[in-house]
Coordinates of N, CA and C in Angstrom, one line a residue:
M215 N 1.1 -1.3 0.3 CA 0.1 -0.3 -0.2 C 1.0 1.2 0.1
R216 N 0.6 2.4 -0.7 CA 1.3 3.7 -1.0 C 0.6 4.0 -1.2
V217 N 0.9 5.1 0.4 CA 0.4 6.7 -0.1 C 1.1 8.4 -0.8
E218 N 0.6 8.2 -1.3 CA 1.7 9.7 -2.0 C 2.7 10.4 -1.0
N219 N 0.7 11.1 -1.0 CA 0.7 12.7 0.2 C 1.4 12.5 1.7
K220 N 2.8 13.0 1.9 CA 3.7 12.7 2.5 C 1.8 12.8 4.4
N221 N 1.4 14.0 4.5 CA 0.7 14.1 5.3 C -0.8 12.7 4.9
A222 N -0.8 12.6 4.1 CA -2.0 11.1 4.1 C -2.3 10.8 5.0
R223 N -0.7 10.5 4.9 CA -0.2 8.9 5.1 C 0.5 8.9 7.0
Q224 N 1.3 9.9 6.9 CA 1.2 10.9 7.9 C -0.6 10.1 9.1
F225 N -1.2 11.5 8.8 CA -2.6 10.7 9.2 C -3.5 9.8 9.0
F226 N -3.2 8.7 8.1 CA -3.5 6.9 8.0 C -2.5 6.7 9.1
T227 N -1.1 6.5 10.0 CA -0.1 5.9 9.7 C -0.9 6.1 12.0
E228 N -1.4 7.8 12.1 CA -1.5 7.6 13.2 C -3.3 7.1 13.8
E229 N -3.8 7.3 12.5 CA -5.0 6.8 12.2 C -5.3 5.5 12.7
A230 N -4.7 4.6 12.5 CA -4.1 3.0 11.9 C -4.1 3.1 13.9
I231 N -3.0 3.9 14.4 CA -2.7 3.6 15.4 C -4.0 3.7 16.8
K232 N -4.9 5.0 16.7 CA -5.2 5.3 17.3 C -6.6 3.9 16.9
S233 N -7.4 4.0 16.5 CA -8.0 3.3 15.9 C -7.8 2.0 16.3
N234 N -6.6 1.2 15.7 CA -6.4 0.1 16.0 C -7.1 -1.1 15.2
W235 N -7.1 0.0 14.0 CA -7.2 -0.7 12.2 C -5.9 -2.0 12.0
S236 N -6.6 -2.6 11.7 CA -6.5 -3.6 10.8 C -5.3 -3.5 9.4
T237 N -4.4 -4.7 8.3 CA -4.1 -4.5 7.8 C -5.0 -4.3 6.1
R238 N -5.5 -5.0 6.8 CA -7.6 -4.9 6.3 C -8.6 -3.8 5.6
Q239 N -8.8 -3.2 7.0 CA -9.1 -1.5 7.5 C -8.6 -0.7 7.0
L240 N -7.5 -0.6 7.0 CA -6.4 0.6 6.9 C -6.2 0.8 5.2
E241 N -6.3 -0.6 4.8 CA -6.2 -0.2 3.1 C -7.3 -0.7 2.7
R242 N -9.0 -0.3 3.0 CA -9.8 -0.1 2.7 C -10.1 1.6 3.1
Q243 N -9.6 1.8 4.6 CA -10.1 3.2 4.6 C -9.5 4.2 3.0
I244 N -7.5 3.6 3.3 CA -7.1 3.9 1.9 C -7.8 3.8 0.8
N245 N -8.4 3.4 0.5 CA -8.9 2.9 -1.2 C -10.2 3.2 -1.3
S246 N -11.2 3.4 0.2 CA -11.8 5.0 0.0 C -11.8 5.8 0.6
F247 N -10.3 6.5 -0.2 CA -10.1 8.3 0.1 C -10.1 8.4 1.0
F248 N -10.4 7.9 2.1 CA -11.1 8.3 4.2 C -10.1 9.2 4.2
Y249 N -9.3 10.0 4.5 CA -8.4 11.6 4.1 C -9.0 12.6 3.7
E250 N -9.0 11.9 1.6 CA -9.8 13.4 1.7 C -10.7 14.1 1.8
R251 N -11.5 12.5 2.0 CA -13.1 13.2 2.9 C -13.3 14.3 3.7
L252 N -12.6 13.7 4.9 CA -12.3 13.3 5.8 C -11.6 15.8 5.7
L253 N -10.7 16.4 4.5 CA -10.6 17.2 4.3 C -12.0 18.0 3.6
S254 N -12.7 17.3 3.2 CA -12.9 18.3 2.3 C -14.5 18.5 3.0
S255 N -14.9 17.6 4.0 CA -16.1 17.7 4.6 C -16.5 18.9 5.3
Q256 N -17.1 18.9 5.8 CA -17.7 20.2 6.1 C -18.5 20.2 8.0
N257 N -18.0 18.6 8.2 CA -17.8 18.1 9.6 C -17.4 17.2 10.1
K258 N -16.1 16.9 10.0 CA -14.8 16.4 9.9 C -15.5 15.7 11.0
E259 N -16.3 15.3 12.2 CA -16.6 14.6 13.7 C -17.5 14.0 13.2
K260 N -18.4 14.3 12.7 CA -19.4 13.1 11.7 C -19.7 11.9 10.6
V261 N -17.9 13.0 10.1 CA -17.5 11.3 8.8 C -16.6 11.4 9.7
S262 N -15.1 11.4 10.3 CA -14.9 10.1 12.0 C -15.5 9.1 12.7
V263 N -17.1 9.6 13.3 CA -17.6 9.2 13.6 C -18.5 7.5 12.8
E264 N -18.8 8.4 11.3 CA -19.1 7.3 10.5 C -17.6 6.2 9.7
I265 N -16.8 6.4 10.0 CA -15.2 5.2 10.0 C -15.9 4.4 11.3
Q266 N -15.8 5.2 12.8 CA -15.9 4.1 13.3 C -17.4 2.8 14.3
K267 N -18.1 3.8 13.2 CA -18.9 3.2 13.0 C -19.3 1.8 12.1
L268 N -18.7 1.8 11.1 CA -18.5 0.9 10.0 C -17.4 0.6 9.9
E269 N -16.4 0.4 11.1 CA -14.4 -0.1 12.0 C -14.4 -0.7 12.3
P270 N -15.6 -0.8 13.4 CA -14.8 -1.1 14.4 C -13.5 -1.7 15.1
A271 N -12.4 -0.3 16.0 CA -11.8 -1.7 16.7 C -11.8 -3.2 16.4
K272 N -11.0 -3.6 16.9 CA -10.4 -6.2 16.7 C -10.0 -5.5 18.3
V273 N -11.3 -6.7 18.7 CA -10.5 -6.5 20.5 C -9.6 -8.2 20.0
P274 N -9.4 -8.2 21.3 CA -8.9 -10.1 21.7 C -9.7 -11.4 20.8
E275 N -11.0 -10.7 21.9 CA -11.3 -11.7 21.3 C -12.2 -11.7 20.3
D276 N -12.2 -11.2 19.2 CA -12.5 -11.4 18.1 C -11.7 -12.3 17.9
I277 N -10.4 -12.4 17.4 CA -9.4 -13.1 16.9 C -9.5 -14.2 17.4
I278 N -9.4 -14.9 18.4 CA -9.2 -15.8 19.3 C -11.2 -16.2 20.0
R279 N -11.4 -17.2 18.9 CA -12.8 -17.4 19.6 C -12.9 -18.3 20.1
D280 N -11.9 -19.2 19.8 CA -11.7 -20.7 20.5 C -11.0 -21.2 21.6
P281 N -11.2 -21.4 22.7 CA -9.9 -21.9 23.8 C -9.5 -22.8 23.4
Y282 N -7.6 -22.4 23.3 CA -7.1 -24.1 23.0 C -7.2 -24.8 23.5
V283 N -7.8 -26.1 24.1 CA -7.8 -27.2 25.2 C -5.6 -28.0 24.4
L284 N -5.0 -27.7 25.7 CA -3.1 -28.9 25.4 C -3.3 -29.0 26.5
E285 N -4.3 -30.0 27.1 CA -4.2 -30.5 28.1 C -3.1 -31.7 28.4
F286 N -3.3 -32.4 25.9 CA -2.9 -33.3 26.2 C -1.0 -33.0 26.3
L287 N -0.6 -31.5 26.8 CA 0.9 -31.4 26.3 C 1.7 -31.4 28.3
G288 N 0.8 -32.1 29.3 CA 1.0 -33.0 30.4 C 1.6 -30.8 31.4
L289 N 1.6 -29.9 31.1 CA 1.5 -29.0 31.4 C 0.6 -28.6 33.2
K290 N 1.7 -27.5 33.5 CA 2.0 -28.1 35.1 C 0.5 -26.0 35.3
P291 N 0.0 -26.9 36.2 CA -0.7 -24.9 35.3 C 0.4 -23.8 36.7
V292 N 0.8 -22.8 36.6 CA 1.8 -22.0 37.2 C 1.0 -21.1 38.3
G293 N 1.3 -21.1 38.8 CA 1.1 -20.0 39.6 C -0.1 -20.5 41.4

């Protein structure tokens, strides 16, 4: 993914960190011209809130849905 505009690249970097975007989410925002839409918008807060609703941040529970059963390893509990 390449963003030629230095300001846009910085914006996407900061927004991806702040919003915990995955690579796919970041790519979608770049391809949907999120930065340009935000700049041209009269209501920047509304555009930002819209993006947060469409692309909620991932939480660990979204990634690891099924617990791993590792009892067959014979590990002793810590603690």
